[in-house]
Coordinates of C-alpha atoms in Angstrom, one line a residue:
X1 CA -16.8 41.9 54.7
X2 CA -18.5 39.7 52.2
X3 CA -19.9 36.4 53.2
X4 CA -17.5 33.5 51.7
X5 CA -19.6 30.3 52.6
X6 CA -20.3 28.3 50.0
X7 CA -24.2 28.0 48.5
X8 CA -24.8 24.0 48.2
X9 CA -25.7 23.4 44.8
X10 CA -27.4 20.0 44.1
X11 CA -25.9 18.4 41.3
X12 CA -29.1 17.5 39.1
X13 CA -30.0 21.3 39.3
X14 CA -27.2 22.5 37.0
X15 CA -29.3 20.7 34.5
X16 CA -30.8 22.4 31.7
X17 CA -34.6 22.4 31.9
X18 CA -35.5 24.2 28.5
X19 CA -34.2 21.2 26.9
X20 CA -36.0 18.4 28.7
X21 CA -39.8 18.5 27.4
X22 CA -42.9 18.4 29.5
X23 CA -43.5 15.0 28.2
X24 CA -40.6 13.8 30.7
X25 CA -42.8 14.9 34.2
X26 CA -43.4 12.2 36.7
X27 CA -46.7 10.2 37.8
X28 CA -46.2 12.4 40.9
X29 CA -44.7 15.6 39.8
X30 CA -48.6 16.0 37.5
X31 CA -50.4 15.0 40.5
X32 CA -48.9 17.7 42.5
X33 CA -49.4 20.4 40.1
X34 CA -53.4 19.4 39.5
X35 CA -53.6 19.3 43.7
X36 CA -52.3 23.0 43.7
X37 CA -54.0 24.2 40.5
X38 CA -56.8 22.5 39.8
X39 CA -58.5 24.8 42.7
X40 CA -60.4 28.1 41.7
X41 CA -58.3 31.1 43.5
X42 CA -60.7 34.5 43.8
X43 CA -57.9 37.0 43.8
X44 CA -55.7 37.9 40.8
X45 CA -52.3 38.1 39.9
X46 CA -50.8 41.7 39.8
X47 CA -50.9 41.2 35.5
X48 CA -54.5 40.1 35.8
X49 CA -53.9 35.8 35.5
X50 CA -55.8 33.8 37.9
X51 CA -53.8 32.1 40.4
X52 CA -55.1 28.5 39.4
X53 CA -55.5 26.1 35.8
X54 CA -57.1 29.2 34.2
X55 CA -53.9 31.5 34.3
X56 CA -52.3 29.1 32.6
X57 CA -55.0 28.7 30.2
X58 CA -55.0 32.6 30.1
X59 CA -50.7 32.5 29.2
X60 CA -51.6 30.0 26.9
X61 CA -53.7 32.0 25.0
X62 CA -55.7 28.2 24.2
X63 CA -58.8 28.6 22.4
X64 CA -62.3 29.8 23.9
X65 CA -64.0 26.8 23.2
X66 CA -62.4 24.3 25.4
X67 CA -63.2 26.3 28.3
X68 CA -66.5 24.5 29.2
X69 CA -64.7 21.5 28.5
X70 CA -61.8 22.4 31.1
X71 CA -64.9 23.3 33.4
X72 CA -66.1 20.1 33.0
X73 CA -62.9 17.8 33.5
X74 CA -61.9 16.7 36.6
X75 CA -58.0 17.0 36.4
X76 CA -58.9 20.5 34.2
X77 CA -54.6 21.6 35.1
X78 CA -53.1 17.8 33.5
X79 CA -55.8 18.9 30.5
X80 CA -54.4 21.9 30.5
X81 CA -50.8 20.7 29.9
X82 CA -51.4 18.0 27.3
X83 CA -52.9 20.7 24.9
X84 CA -50.4 22.6 25.6
X85 CA -47.6 19.7 25.0
X86 CA -49.4 18.9 21.6
X87 CA -50.3 22.3 20.1
X88 CA -47.0 23.9 20.6
X89 CA -43.5 21.4 20.7
X90 CA -40.5 22.5 22.4
X91 CA -42.5 22.6 25.4
X92 CA -40.5 22.4 28.0
X93 CA -40.3 22.3 31.8
X94 CA -38.5 26.1 32.0
X95 CA -41.5 27.6 30.5
X96 CA -43.7 25.8 32.6
X97 CA -41.5 27.5 36.0
X98 CA -41.7 31.0 33.6
X99 CA -45.8 30.7 33.4
X100 CA -45.8 29.9 37.3
X101 CA -44.1 32.4 38.0
X102 CA -45.5 35.0 35.9
X103 CA -49.3 33.8 36.9
X104 CA -48.1 34.9 40.8
X105 CA -47.6 30.9 42.4
X106 CA -44.1 31.0 43.3
X107 CA -45.1 28.7 46.2
X108 CA -46.1 26.1 43.7
X109 CA -42.5 26.4 41.8
X110 CA -40.5 25.9 45.8
X111 CA -42.8 22.8 46.2
X112 CA -42.2 21.3 42.4
X113 CA -38.6 22.6 41.5
X114 CA -36.8 19.3 43.1
X115 CA -39.4 16.9 41.3
X116 CA -38.7 19.1 38.5
X117 CA -34.5 18.2 38.4
X118 CA -34.8 14.7 39.1
X119 CA -37.6 14.1 36.2
X120 CA -35.6 16.3 33.8
X121 CA -32.1 14.2 34.9
X122 CA -33.5 10.5 34.7
X123 CA -35.1 11.7 31.4
X124 CA -31.5 12.4 29.8
X125 CA -30.4 9.3 31.1
X126 CA -32.7 7.3 29.9
X127 CA -32.3 9.5 26.4
X128 CA -28.3 9.1 27.0
X129 CA -28.7 5.3 26.9
X130 CA -30.6 4.7 24.3
X131 CA -28.7 7.1 21.9
X132 CA -25.6 5.1 22.6
X133 CA -28.1 1.6 22.1
X134 CA -28.9 3.3 18.5
X135 CA -25.1 3.9 17.7
X136 CA -24.4 0.5 18.5
X137 CA -26.6 -0.9 17.0
X138 CA -25.6 1.1 13.4
X139 CA -22.4 1.0 14.4
X140 CA -22.6 -3.2 15.0
X141 CA -25.0 -3.7 11.5
X142 CA -22.5 -1.7 9.3
X143 CA -19.5 -3.8 10.9
X144 CA -21.7 -6.9 10.3
X145 CA -22.4 -5.5 6.2
X146 CA -18.1 -5.9 5.9
X147 CA -17.8 -9.1 7.2
X148 CA -17.6 -10.9 4.3
X149 CA -15.3 -13.7 4.3
X150 CA -14.1 -16.2 6.4
X151 CA -10.7 -14.1 7.5
X152 CA -12.8 -11.0 7.9
X153 CA -13.0 -9.2 11.7
X154 CA -15.2 -6.6 13.5
X155 CA -11.3 -4.6 13.5
X156 CA -9.8 -6.2 10.6
X157 CA -11.0 -6.6 7.1
X158 CA -8.4 -8.6 5.1
X159 CA -7.2 -8.3 2.0
X160 CA -6.0 -10.3 -0.7
X161 CA -3.6 -10.0 -3.6
X162 CA -5.8 -11.8 -5.6
X163 CA -9.3 -12.6 -6.8
X164 CA -9.6 -15.8 -8.9
X165 CA -12.7 -15.6 -11.2
X166 CA -14.3 -18.9 -13.5
X167 CA -17.0 -20.7 -13.8
X168 CA -18.6 -23.8 -12.1
X169 CA -17.3 -26.1 -15.1
X170 CA -13.5 -25.0 -14.0
X171 CA -13.5 -25.2 -10.6
X172 CA -10.7 -27.6 -10.6
X173 CA -8.3 -25.6 -12.8
X174 CA -9.0 -22.5 -10.3
X175 CA -8.2 -24.6 -7.4
X176 CA -4.5 -25.4 -9.5
X177 CA -3.6 -22.0 -9.4
X178 CA -5.3 -20.8 -6.0
X179 CA -3.2 -24.0 -4.3
X180 CA 0.1 -22.6 -7.0
X181 CA 0.1 -18.8 -5.9
X182 CA -0.3 -19.9 -1.7
X183 CA 2.8 -22.1 -2.6
X184 CA 4.2 -19.2 -3.3
X185 CA 3.0 -16.9 -0.2
X186 CA 0.6 -15.0 -2.3
X187 CA -3.2 -14.5 -0.4
X188 CA -5.3 -15.4 -2.9
X189 CA -9.6 -14.9 -2.8
X190 CA -11.6 -17.7 -3.9
X191 CA -15.8 -17.2 -4.0
X192 CA -16.0 -21.1 -3.0
X193 CA -14.3 -21.5 0.3
X194 CA -13.7 -17.6 1.9
X195 CA -17.0 -15.9 1.2
X196 CA -19.8 -16.5 3.5
X197 CA -22.7 -18.2 3.7
X198 CA -25.6 -15.9 4.6
X199 CA -24.6 -13.1 2.8
X200 CA -27.8 -11.6 1.1
X201 CA -26.3 -10.7 -2.6
X202 CA -23.8 -12.8 -3.2
X203 CA -22.5 -10.6 -6.7
X204 CA -22.2 -7.4 -4.3
X205 CA -20.1 -9.2 -1.8
X206 CA -17.8 -10.3 -5.1
X207 CA -17.7 -6.2 -6.3
X208 CA -17.3 -5.0 -2.9
X209 CA -13.9 -7.6 -2.8
X210 CA -12.9 -6.5 -6.3
X211 CA -13.0 -2.7 -5.9
X212 CA -11.7 -2.8 -2.3
X213 CA -10.1 -6.0 -1.1
X214 CA -8.4 -7.4 -3.8
X215 CA -5.5 -6.2 -5.7
X216 CA -5.4 -8.2 -9.1
X217 CA -8.7 -10.0 -10.5
X218 CA -7.0 -13.2 -12.0
X219 CA -9.9 -14.4 -14.9
X220 CA -10.6 -17.9 -15.8
X221 CA -11.4 -17.7 -19.7
X222 CA -13.5 -20.8 -20.9
X223 CA -16.7 -21.7 -23.3
X224 CA -18.4 -22.4 -19.7
X225 CA -17.0 -18.8 -18.3
X226 CA -18.2 -17.2 -21.7
X227 CA -21.9 -18.5 -21.7
X228 CA -22.5 -16.8 -17.9
X229 CA -23.7 -12.9 -17.8
X230 CA -22.5 -12.8 -14.7
X231 CA -19.1 -13.0 -15.2
X232 CA -18.8 -11.1 -18.4
X233 CA -20.4 -8.2 -15.9
X234 CA -17.6 -9.0 -13.1
X235 CA -15.3 -8.2 -16.3
X236 CA -16.5 -5.5 -17.8
X237 CA -16.2 -4.0 -13.5
X238 CA -12.9 -4.7 -13.5
X239 CA -11.9 -2.9 -16.8
X240 CA -14.0 0.0 -15.8
X241 CA -12.2 0.0 -12.2
X242 CA -8.6 -0.2 -13.8
X243 CA -10.0 2.8 -15.7
X244 CA -10.7 5.0 -13.3
X245 CA -7.8 3.8 -11.1
X246 CA -5.3 3.7 -13.5
X247 CA -4.2 0.3 -12.8
X248 CA -3.4 -2.7 -13.7
X249 CA -6.6 -4.9 -12.1
X250 CA -7.4 -8.0 -15.1
X251 CA -5.1 -11.3 -15.6
X252 CA -7.2 -13.3 -18.0
X253 CA -5.8 -16.5 -18.6
X254 CA -6.5 -19.9 -20.7
X255 CA -6.2 -23.3 -20.7
X256 CA -8.0 -24.5 -24.1
X257 CA -8.3 -23.4 -26.7
X258 CA -11.6 -20.8 -28.3
X259 CA -11.8 -17.3 -29.7
X260 CA -12.1 -14.7 -27.2
X261 CA -14.7 -11.6 -26.8
X262 CA -13.5 -8.5 -28.0
X263 CA -13.3 -6.2 -24.5
X264 CA -10.5 -8.9 -24.0
X265 CA -8.3 -9.4 -27.1
X266 CA -6.2 -6.2 -26.6
X267 CA -4.8 -8.0 -23.3
X268 CA -1.8 -9.7 -22.4
X269 CA -3.0 -13.4 -22.3
X270 CA -1.6 -15.8 -20.3
X271 CA -1.2 -19.1 -21.6
X272 CA -1.6 -22.5 -19.4
X273 CA -0.5 -24.6 -22.4
X274 CA 2.3 -22.7 -23.4
X275 CA 4.5 -23.5 -21.2
X276 CA 8.7 -24.2 -22.7
X277 CA 11.8 -23.3 -21.4
X278 CA 11.6 -19.8 -22.2
X279 CA 7.8 -19.6 -20.8
X280 CA 6.7 -20.7 -17.5
X281 CA 3.1 -20.4 -16.9
X282 CA 3.2 -20.7 -13.2
X283 CA 6.1 -17.7 -13.1
X284 CA 4.3 -15.6 -14.9
X285 CA 1.4 -15.5 -13.6
X286 CA 3.3 -14.5 -9.9
X287 CA 5.4 -11.4 -11.1
X288 CA 2.3 -10.7 -12.4
X289 CA -0.1 -10.9 -9.7
X290 CA 2.7 -9.1 -7.4
X291 CA 2.4 -5.6 -6.3
X292 CA 6.1 -4.6 -7.0
X293 CA 7.7 -2.3 -4.4
X294 CA 11.0 -1.4 -6.0
X295 CA 12.4 -0.3 -9.0
X296 CA 14.3 -1.6 -11.9
X297 CA 16.6 0.5 -11.5
X298 CA 17.2 0.1 -8.2
X299 CA 17.8 -4.0 -8.8
X300 CA 20.3 -3.4 -11.5
X301 CA 22.3 -0.7 -9.6
X302 CA 22.6 -3.8 -6.5
X303 CA 23.2 -6.2 -8.8
X304 CA 26.4 -4.5 -10.2
X305 CA 27.7 -3.9 -6.7
X306 CA 27.5 -7.4 -6.4
X307 CA 30.2 -8.2 -9.1
X308 CA 32.7 -9.0 -8.3
X309 CA 36.6 -6.9 -8.5
X310 CA 38.1 -6.9 -12.2
X311 CA 42.1 -7.0 -12.0
X312 CA 43.6 -6.3 -14.6
X313 CA 47.4 -7.8 -15.0
X314 CA 50.9 -5.8 -15.7
X315 CA 52.9 -8.2 -18.1
X316 CA 56.4 -6.9 -18.4
X317 CA 59.6 -7.9 -20.1
X318 CA 63.1 -8.0 -18.7
X319 CA 65.9 -6.5 -19.8
X320 CA 68.9 -9.2 -20.9
X321 CA 71.7 -6.0 -19.5
X322 CA 69.2 -4.3 -16.7
X323 CA 71.3 -4.9 -13.5
X324 CA 70.6 -6.6 -10.1
X325 CA 69.9 -3.0 -8.2
X326 CA 67.2 -2.5 -10.9
X327 CA 65.4 -5.5 -10.4
X328 CA 65.0 -5.4 -7.4
X329 CA 64.0 -2.0 -7.6
X330 CA 61.4 -3.1 -10.1
X331 CA 59.8 -5.6 -8.1
X332 CA 59.6 -4.0 -5.1
X333 CA 57.2 -1.1 -6.9
X334 CA 53.7 -1.9 -5.8
X335 CA 51.6 -3.2 -9.2
X336 CA 48.9 -0.6 -10.3
X337 CA 45.5 -1.9 -9.3
X338 CA 42.2 -1.3 -11.1
X339 CA 38.5 -1.9 -9.2
X340 CA 35.2 -1.4 -9.3
X341 CA 32.8 0.3 -6.8
X342 CA 34.2 0.4 -3.3
X343 CA 35.9 -2.6 -3.8
X344 CA 39.9 -2.2 -2.5
X345 CA 41.3 -5.8 -3.7
X346 CA 44.6 -6.2 -4.5
X347 CA 45.1 -7.5 -8.1
X348 CA 47.0 -10.4 -8.6
X349 CA 49.2 -10.8 -11.9
X350 CA 47.9 -13.9 -14.3
X351 CA 50.8 -16.4 -16.0
X352 CA 49.8 -15.7 -19.6
X353 CA 51.4 -18.5 -21.7
X354 CA 53.9 -16.9 -24.9
X355 CA 54.7 -18.6 -27.8
X356 CA 58.1 -18.7 -29.8
X357 CA 56.9 -16.8 -32.1
X358 CA 56.2 -13.6 -29.7
X359 CA 58.9 -14.1 -27.4
X360 CA 61.1 -14.0 -31.0
X361 CA 59.8 -10.6 -31.6
X362 CA 59.9 -9.1 -28.6
X363 CA 63.5 -10.4 -28.1
X364 CA 64.6 -8.9 -31.6
X365 CA 62.6 -5.5 -30.6
X366 CA 64.7 -5.4 -27.5
X367 CA 68.4 -5.9 -29.1
X368 CA 67.5 -3.9 -32.1
X369 CA 66.9 -0.7 -30.0
X370 CA 70.0 -1.4 -27.8
X371 CA 72.6 -1.7 -31.1
X372 CA 70.8 1.6 -32.7
X373 CA 71.9 3.1 -29.6
X374 CA 74.9 1.6 -29.3
X375 CA 76.1 2.3 -33.1
X376 CA 78.0 5.3 -33.6
X377 CA 76.3 5.9 -37.5
X378 CA 72.8 4.6 -38.2
X379 CA 74.0 4.3 -41.7
X380 CA 77.0 1.1 -40.5
X381 CA 75.2 -2.7 -40.0
X382 CA 76.0 -4.3 -37.1
X383 CA 78.5 -6.7 -37.3
X384 CA 79.6 -10.6 -36.6
X385 CA 80.3 -9.8 -33.2
X386 CA 77.7 -7.9 -32.6
X387 CA 75.3 -11.1 -33.5
X388 CA 77.1 -13.3 -32.2
X389 CA 76.4 -11.2 -28.6
X390 CA 72.5 -10.8 -29.9
X391 CA 72.5 -14.7 -30.1
X392 CA 74.0 -15.7 -26.9
X393 CA 71.6 -13.1 -25.4
X394 CA 68.5 -14.5 -27.0
X395 CA 70.4 -18.1 -26.1
X396 CA 70.2 -16.8 -22.7
X397 CA 66.6 -15.6 -22.6
X398 CA 65.7 -18.9 -23.9
X399 CA 66.6 -20.4 -21.2
X400 CA 65.0 -18.3 -18.6
X401 CA 61.6 -18.6 -19.6
X402 CA 62.0 -22.6 -20.3
X403 CA 61.6 -22.5 -24.1
X404 CA 63.1 -24.3 -26.8
X405 CA 66.5 -23.0 -28.4
X406 CA 66.1 -24.2 -32.2
X407 CA 68.7 -22.8 -34.4
X408 CA 65.7 -21.7 -36.6
X409 CA 63.9 -19.5 -33.5
X410 CA 67.1 -17.7 -33.2
X411 CA 69.1 -17.3 -36.3
X412 CA 65.7 -16.2 -38.0
X413 CA 65.7 -19.0 -40.5
X414 CA 62.3 -19.2 -40.6
X415 CA 60.2 -17.1 -43.4
X416 CA 58.5 -14.8 -40.4
X417 CA 61.9 -13.9 -38.9
X418 CA 63.0 -13.3 -42.8
X419 CA 60.9 -10.8 -43.5
X420 CA 61.2 -8.8 -40.0
X421 CA 65.0 -8.6 -40.4
X422 CA 64.2 -7.6 -43.7
X423 CA 61.9 -5.2 -42.4
X424 CA 64.7 -3.5 -40.1
X425 CA 67.3 -2.7 -42.7
X426 CA 65.0 -1.2 -44.7
X427 CA 64.1 0.9 -42.4
X428 CA 67.5 1.4 -41.2
X429 CA 68.3 2.6 -44.7
X430 CA 65.5 4.7 -45.0
X431 CA 66.8 6.5 -41.6
X432 CA 70.5 7.1 -43.1
X433 CA 69.4 8.1 -46.4
X434 CA 67.1 10.5 -44.5
X435 CA 69.6 12.0 -42.0

């Protein structure tokens, strides 16, 4: 049967000694090795190596002129190990154990094994702490480099809608821009208020703000501004950024009359003194700073959906000869509705005021069509009885509509009525001739 008894393995023996240099050995470990190897042995190993410090010298193949020095040294084992560490980079504890086995000093291996692993564990833990400390310092240094405004933290870097670039003489107007824009819920960065004190290079911090933290650069152009080479450099840098990123970056503003430089003449300039009913400086500046997220087409569609439903009324003219039953059927019929979008509102008919002339023409058309259908011959003219019936129907319709029933409007003695009757007679004669 196979022995299933578990083998005890200490945690420090799991350490890889090949990754631990000789310099990791403790002072006590060196003392133990020196006490066991400094005394010379008479018998050699099977491979012909001395079984003391001289065997280390032979295996490591150090220079022969060092033999005299080692003979006279009070601790030749420590000296050999130091020479090995200095001459051969990468010498580790695993290699030392292999050398001890090669010279047949297994007793030294057994006595020093625990000390080797203890020293290796201490060295690796110390190295790990040092690495974590170095990384923390590098991270903190990098984080401090990114903290350039009063709103920055190590976890969060503040971003702004715009950075205001101005000359020191224009501080009042720049402050006015900052206050007006912040009233409109925009995040503005201004050098004198937001930059932290103690920054080594102020221009580097401003460049980082323009390129990484601020969406727009509001430039207050004045005579004093154009005299500053640093301000001109910032403007040229922002122009190069907007060409590279293909984004609108610079928003030039002026509040005094001056000659613009060549690199700013092709921009649309916001003029503070141009404010009028059609041009509001603050509204234009707010719109220029804001980053539009929706499409203008979408906004137009949304506005069109909000338009109220428009209905087209239906105007009907009642017939005097229409029976009461026909009137009831017609009033029960639903009017046609015209709606826009998804609206389902019912259209209400609009009362339209009609002149007596419009009503007279409508009645003449209705009565003329009735008389044509009743006549057996299209060449015959209406008789006097028919004319009297038509006049009675006109009076009846005028009384229903609440209009004046003057004789000129009823019998058509007016000029326009005469022209209408004459046209009707000519039409009847033409029809008779054609038939």
